[in-house]
Amino acid sequence: MPLADISTPMKIPMVDFSSWTDPHDRSTRLRVAQELVEACQRVGFVYIINHSLPESMLEEAFEWTKSFFDLPKEEKLKAPHPEGWAIHRGYSWPGLEKVTQTISTGDDDKIKQKLREVPDVKEIYDIGSDENSEQPNQWIPDESLPGFREFMKKFYWECNRVGGDVLRALAVGLNLEDESYLAKKHTGHDNQVRLLHYLPIRAEEIEKGHATRCSAHSDWSSITMLFQDDCGGLEVEDISRPGTFVPAEPVKNAIVMNIGDLLMRWSNDRLRSTKHRVQLPPFADHFEGPDRMTRDRYSIPYFMTTDSNTVIECIPSCISEDKPAKYEPIKQIDYTRMRASMMYLAA
């Protein structure tokens, strides 16, 4: 693979997914799969356009997201995030969660307190499968927001359907004989849809490092599919210039898909899990008033991961005598615990 030209800022590739769903056009499907894998090798992030998730459903998802966060705090706290880190569901109020790349070392409490000296200014509502007893959902009462639960359950499984198509395309692009190799290890019951609201904040607070929106990190899932509003602020690390980030500008109805750490391990680093963060909006008209207050930003990431007891070991087409496995096998649940334990204070 040729080295990137460090004089040219990295661009996030775009893949038109419309041809993938035609089972009779094998050559075009192969091209889509190869484009997807190439993007995930070079950048780790890709815009997927013309996917099969209906535009009307995406619009409704954002409407419900805004409606939820517009609720009074006491209503949102009827479905609080459980204490500690073991259950990743329900409402997280501003300052509760701290996204970090830090891995558990043994002296975690002091590290967690230190990380929270610069808080994340966002609120969150996490939802999973109602059939996952290890991660039980924390639903707000139906009377607090009638129709919310019904829609979000439907949206969750529609995202899983589309994500399954993405996993099958990745398998084809990785030259796996079984197109369903990855998808069949993701039943959907360990996935997570996250509703995110980045609150207005003075730009100066971010610029001086007194607060963050979301710190630089990689995801620990298999893949993430992100839907974002038109505000902007998502940035992706330029792998040719570590520490330099480029904007992932909003593209209407596109999925911003990125590889997570599990799939990077699984693919023997053939696919790249790239750091990303949320900073200030890049556009001047997204600030208000003399204090340069940011406008509200909403986004909806959908994290796809394998079933909890799945052993992550090298994909057959990604290992050879010249490229032996870099990582020891690990269960998904063990890797997830290692990463999630640093995000929340202990009970």
Coordinates of C-alpha atoms in Angstrom, one line a residue:
M1 CA 0.0 0.0 0.0
P2 CA 1.5 3.4 -1.0
L3 CA 2.4 5.8 1.8
A4 CA -0.1 8.7 2.2
D5 CA 1.0 12.1 1.0
I6 CA 1.5 14.0 4.3
S7 CA 1.2 17.3 2.5
T8 CA -2.5 16.6 1.6
P9 CA -5.1 16.4 4.4
M10 CA -6.7 13.1 4.7
K11 CA -10.2 12.7 3.2
I12 CA -12.8 10.3 4.4
P13 CA -13.8 8.1 1.5
M14 CA -17.4 7.7 0.4
V15 CA -19.0 4.4 -0.8
D16 CA -22.2 4.1 -2.7
F17 CA -24.0 1.1 -1.2
S18 CA -26.9 1.0 -3.5
S19 CA -25.6 -1.9 -5.6
W20 CA -24.8 -4.2 -2.7
T21 CA -28.4 -5.3 -2.3
D22 CA -28.6 -6.7 -5.8
P23 CA -27.8 -10.4 -5.4
H24 CA -27.6 -10.9 -9.2
D25 CA -24.8 -8.4 -9.9
R26 CA -21.9 -10.2 -8.3
S27 CA -19.2 -8.0 -10.0
T28 CA -20.7 -4.8 -8.7
R29 CA -21.2 -6.2 -5.2
L30 CA -17.6 -7.3 -5.2
R31 CA -16.5 -3.7 -6.2
V32 CA -18.6 -2.2 -3.4
A33 CA -17.1 -4.7 -0.9
Q34 CA -13.6 -3.9 -2.1
E35 CA -14.1 -0.2 -1.9
L36 CA -15.4 -0.6 1.7
V37 CA -12.5 -2.6 2.8
E38 CA -10.0 -0.3 1.1
A39 CA -11.5 2.7 3.0
C40 CA -11.3 0.8 6.2
Q41 CA -7.7 -0.1 5.6
R42 CA -6.5 3.4 4.6
V43 CA -8.6 5.6 7.0
G44 CA -10.8 3.4 9.2
F45 CA -13.8 5.7 8.5
V46 CA -16.1 5.8 5.5
Y47 CA -19.3 7.6 4.5
I48 CA -21.9 5.0 3.3
I49 CA -24.5 6.6 1.1
N50 CA -27.6 5.1 -0.6
H51 CA -28.0 2.5 2.1
S52 CA -31.3 0.9 2.9
L53 CA -32.3 2.6 6.1
P54 CA -35.2 4.8 5.2
E55 CA -34.7 8.6 5.3
S56 CA -38.0 9.0 7.0
M57 CA -36.9 6.7 9.8
L58 CA -33.7 8.7 10.3
E59 CA -35.6 11.9 10.5
E60 CA -38.0 10.4 13.0
A61 CA -35.1 9.1 15.1
F62 CA -33.7 12.6 15.5
E63 CA -37.1 14.0 16.3
W64 CA -37.5 11.4 19.1
T65 CA -34.0 12.1 20.3
K66 CA -34.7 15.8 20.7
S67 CA -38.0 15.1 22.4
F68 CA -36.3 12.9 24.9
F69 CA -33.6 15.4 25.8
D70 CA -36.2 18.2 26.0
L71 CA -37.9 16.3 28.9
P72 CA -37.4 17.8 32.4
K73 CA -34.5 16.3 34.2
E74 CA -36.7 14.5 36.7
E75 CA -38.4 12.6 33.8
K76 CA -35.1 11.5 32.3
L77 CA -33.9 10.4 35.7
K78 CA -36.7 7.9 35.8
A79 CA -34.4 5.7 33.7
P80 CA -31.0 6.4 35.2
H81 CA -27.8 4.8 34.1
P82 CA -27.1 2.1 36.8
E83 CA -24.3 2.8 39.2
G84 CA -20.8 1.7 38.1
W85 CA -19.8 0.5 34.6
A86 CA -21.1 -3.0 34.3
I87 CA -24.5 -2.1 32.8
H88 CA -24.3 0.4 29.9
R89 CA -27.9 1.5 29.6
G90 CA -30.2 4.3 30.5
Y91 CA -29.8 8.1 31.0
S92 CA -26.3 9.5 31.7
W93 CA -26.5 13.1 32.8
P94 CA -23.7 15.6 32.0
G95 CA -20.4 14.7 33.7
L96 CA -21.3 11.1 34.6
E97 CA -19.5 9.5 31.6
K98 CA -16.0 10.2 30.6
V99 CA -14.9 8.8 27.3
T100 CA -11.3 7.8 27.4
Q101 CA -8.6 5.8 25.7
T102 CA -7.2 4.8 29.1
I103 CA -7.1 1.1 29.8
S104 CA -7.6 -0.3 33.3
T105 CA -4.3 -0.6 35.2
G106 CA -5.2 -1.5 38.8
D107 CA -5.2 2.0 40.4
D108 CA -8.4 2.9 38.6
D109 CA -10.2 5.2 41.1
K110 CA -7.5 7.8 41.2
I111 CA -7.2 7.7 37.4
K112 CA -11.0 8.1 37.0
Q113 CA -11.1 11.1 39.3
K114 CA -8.2 12.7 37.4
L115 CA -9.9 12.2 34.1
R116 CA -13.0 14.0 35.3
E117 CA -11.2 17.2 36.1
V118 CA -12.0 18.0 32.4
P119 CA -15.7 16.9 32.1
D120 CA -17.5 15.8 28.9
V121 CA -20.4 18.2 28.3
K122 CA -23.0 15.9 26.9
E123 CA -26.0 13.8 28.0
I124 CA -26.7 10.3 26.8
Y125 CA -29.4 7.7 26.6
D126 CA -28.3 4.1 25.9
I127 CA -30.6 1.4 24.5
G128 CA -30.0 -2.3 23.7
S129 CA -31.9 -5.4 23.0
D130 CA -34.8 -6.2 25.4
E131 CA -33.6 -9.8 25.3
N132 CA -30.2 -9.1 26.7
S133 CA -30.6 -9.9 30.4
E134 CA -27.0 -9.0 31.2
Q135 CA -27.5 -5.4 29.9
P136 CA -31.2 -4.7 30.8
N137 CA -32.7 -1.7 29.3
Q138 CA -33.7 1.3 31.5
W139 CA -36.8 2.6 29.8
I140 CA -38.5 5.8 30.8
P141 CA -42.2 5.2 31.6
D142 CA -44.4 5.2 28.5
E143 CA -46.4 8.1 29.9
S144 CA -43.3 10.3 30.0
L145 CA -42.9 10.1 26.2
P146 CA -45.6 8.0 24.5
G147 CA -44.4 6.1 21.5
F148 CA -40.7 6.6 22.3
R149 CA -40.0 3.0 23.4
E150 CA -42.0 1.5 20.5
F151 CA -40.1 3.5 17.9
M152 CA -36.7 3.0 19.4
K153 CA -37.1 -0.8 19.4
K154 CA -38.0 -0.7 15.8
F155 CA -35.1 1.6 14.9
Y156 CA -32.7 -0.6 16.9
W157 CA -33.5 -3.7 14.8
E158 CA -33.6 -1.8 11.5
C159 CA -30.0 -0.5 12.2
N160 CA -29.0 -4.1 13.0
R161 CA -30.4 -5.2 9.6
V162 CA -28.4 -2.5 7.8
G163 CA -25.3 -3.3 9.9
G164 CA -25.6 -6.9 8.9
D165 CA -25.3 -5.9 5.3
V166 CA -22.2 -3.9 6.1
L167 CA -20.6 -6.9 7.9
R168 CA -21.4 -9.1 4.9
A169 CA -19.8 -6.6 2.5
L170 CA -16.7 -6.5 4.7
A171 CA -16.5 -10.3 4.7
V172 CA -16.6 -10.3 0.9
G173 CA -13.9 -7.6 0.7
L174 CA -11.7 -9.6 3.1
N175 CA -11.9 -12.6 0.7
L176 CA -13.8 -14.8 3.1
E177 CA -15.5 -17.7 1.5
D178 CA -18.5 -17.4 3.7
E179 CA -20.2 -14.0 3.2
S180 CA -22.0 -14.4 6.6
Y181 CA -18.8 -15.2 8.5
L182 CA -18.9 -11.9 10.5
A183 CA -22.7 -11.3 10.4
K184 CA -23.6 -14.6 12.0
K185 CA -21.5 -13.8 15.0
H186 CA -23.6 -10.7 15.6
T187 CA -27.2 -11.7 16.6
G188 CA -27.9 -8.1 17.5
H189 CA -28.5 -8.7 21.2
D190 CA -25.2 -7.1 22.2
N191 CA -25.5 -4.0 20.1
Q192 CA -26.2 -0.6 21.5
V193 CA -27.9 2.5 20.1
R194 CA -26.8 5.7 21.8
L195 CA -28.8 9.0 21.7
L196 CA -26.4 11.9 22.2
H197 CA -27.0 15.5 23.0
Y198 CA -24.0 17.9 23.2
L199 CA -25.1 20.8 25.3
P200 CA -24.4 24.5 24.3
I201 CA -21.1 25.6 25.8
R202 CA -18.8 28.6 25.5
A203 CA -16.2 27.9 22.8
E204 CA -13.6 29.3 25.2
E205 CA -14.2 26.4 27.6
I206 CA -13.3 23.9 24.9
E207 CA -10.4 26.0 23.5
K208 CA -8.7 26.4 26.9
G209 CA -9.2 22.7 27.8
H210 CA -11.5 23.3 30.7
A211 CA -14.1 21.0 29.2
T212 CA -14.5 18.6 26.3
R213 CA -17.4 17.4 24.2
C214 CA -15.9 13.9 23.6
S215 CA -12.2 13.2 23.9
A216 CA -10.1 11.4 21.3
H217 CA -10.8 7.6 21.5
S218 CA -11.3 4.5 19.4
D219 CA -14.4 2.4 19.7
W220 CA -14.1 -1.0 21.1
S221 CA -17.0 -2.6 19.2
S222 CA -16.8 -4.4 15.8
I223 CA -18.2 -1.4 13.8
T224 CA -20.0 1.8 14.6
M225 CA -22.6 3.3 12.3
L226 CA -23.1 7.0 13.1
F227 CA -25.9 9.3 12.1
Q228 CA -25.2 13.0 12.8
D229 CA -27.2 16.2 12.5
D230 CA -25.9 19.2 10.4
C231 CA -24.0 20.9 13.3
G232 CA -20.6 19.3 12.8
G233 CA -17.8 18.8 15.2
L234 CA -16.8 15.2 14.7
E235 CA -13.1 14.9 13.8
V236 CA -11.1 11.9 12.7
E237 CA -7.3 11.4 13.3
D238 CA -5.2 11.7 10.1
I239 CA -3.3 8.5 10.3
S240 CA -0.4 10.0 8.2
R241 CA -0.1 12.8 10.8
P242 CA -0.8 11.3 14.3
G243 CA -2.3 13.9 16.6
T244 CA -3.8 15.8 13.7
F245 CA -7.6 15.6 13.2
V246 CA -9.7 16.4 10.1
P247 CA -13.5 17.2 10.2
A248 CA -16.0 14.5 9.3
E249 CA -18.4 17.0 7.9
P250 CA -22.1 16.1 8.0
V251 CA -23.5 14.4 4.8
K252 CA -27.3 14.2 4.9
N253 CA -28.6 10.7 5.5
A254 CA -25.1 9.2 5.2
I255 CA -23.8 6.6 7.6
V256 CA -20.4 7.5 9.0
M257 CA -19.1 4.0 9.6
N258 CA -15.9 3.2 11.4
I259 CA -14.0 0.1 12.5
G260 CA -13.8 -0.7 16.2
D261 CA -11.0 -2.3 18.1
L262 CA -12.5 -5.8 18.1
L263 CA -12.7 -6.0 14.3
M264 CA -9.2 -4.5 14.1
R265 CA -7.9 -7.3 16.3
W266 CA -10.1 -9.8 14.4
S267 CA -8.6 -8.7 11.1
N268 CA -5.0 -8.8 12.4
D269 CA -4.8 -5.0 11.9
R270 CA -5.8 -5.2 8.3
L271 CA -8.8 -3.0 9.1
R272 CA -8.0 0.1 11.1
S273 CA -9.6 1.4 14.3
T274 CA -9.0 5.1 14.1
K275 CA -9.2 7.6 16.9
H276 CA -11.9 10.3 16.7
R277 CA -13.3 13.1 18.8
V278 CA -16.0 15.8 19.0
Q279 CA -14.8 19.3 19.1
L280 CA -16.3 22.7 18.3
P281 CA -18.5 23.1 15.2
P282 CA -16.4 24.1 12.2
F283 CA -18.9 26.7 11.0
A284 CA -19.2 30.2 12.3
D285 CA -23.0 30.3 12.1
H286 CA -23.2 27.4 14.6
F287 CA -22.1 29.8 17.4
E288 CA -24.5 32.2 19.1
G289 CA -24.0 35.5 20.9
P290 CA -20.9 37.4 22.1
D291 CA -19.7 34.5 24.3
R292 CA -19.6 32.2 21.1
M293 CA -22.0 29.7 22.6
T294 CA -22.2 26.5 20.6
R295 CA -25.5 25.4 19.3
D296 CA -27.0 22.0 20.4
R297 CA -25.6 19.0 18.6
Y298 CA -27.4 15.7 18.3
S299 CA -26.0 12.4 17.0
I300 CA -27.0 8.7 17.1
P301 CA -24.2 6.1 17.0
Y302 CA -25.1 2.4 16.7
F303 CA -22.5 0.1 18.0
M304 CA -22.4 -3.4 16.6
T305 CA -20.5 -6.1 18.5
T306 CA -20.4 -9.8 18.7
D307 CA -22.3 -11.9 21.2
S308 CA -20.6 -11.6 24.6
N309 CA -19.0 -15.1 24.7
T310 CA -17.6 -14.9 21.1
V311 CA -13.9 -15.6 21.1
I312 CA -12.1 -13.0 18.9
E313 CA -9.3 -14.7 17.1
C314 CA -7.8 -14.0 13.7
I315 CA -10.0 -14.1 10.7
P316 CA -8.7 -16.9 8.4
S317 CA -8.1 -14.7 5.4
C318 CA -6.1 -12.3 7.5
I319 CA -3.4 -14.7 8.7
S320 CA -0.5 -16.3 6.8
E321 CA 3.1 -17.4 7.4
D322 CA 4.2 -13.9 6.5
K323 CA 1.6 -12.3 8.7
P324 CA 1.1 -14.3 11.9
A325 CA -1.6 -13.4 14.4
K326 CA -0.7 -10.3 16.4
Y327 CA -3.2 -10.8 19.2
E328 CA -4.0 -13.6 21.6
P329 CA -7.7 -14.7 21.4
I330 CA -10.0 -12.9 23.8
K331 CA -13.7 -13.1 24.6
Q332 CA -15.7 -10.1 23.6
I333 CA -17.0 -9.7 27.1
D334 CA -13.5 -9.6 28.6
Y335 CA -12.3 -7.0 26.2
T336 CA -15.4 -4.9 26.7
R337 CA -15.1 -5.0 30.5
M338 CA -11.5 -3.9 30.2
R339 CA -12.5 -0.8 28.2
A340 CA -15.8 0.1 29.8
S341 CA -14.5 0.0 33.4
M342 CA -12.7 3.3 33.0
M343 CA -15.8 5.3 31.7
Y344 CA -17.8 5.4 34.9
L345 CA -17.0 5.9 38.6
A346 CA -17.5 2.8 40.8
A347 CA -20.7 2.4 42.7

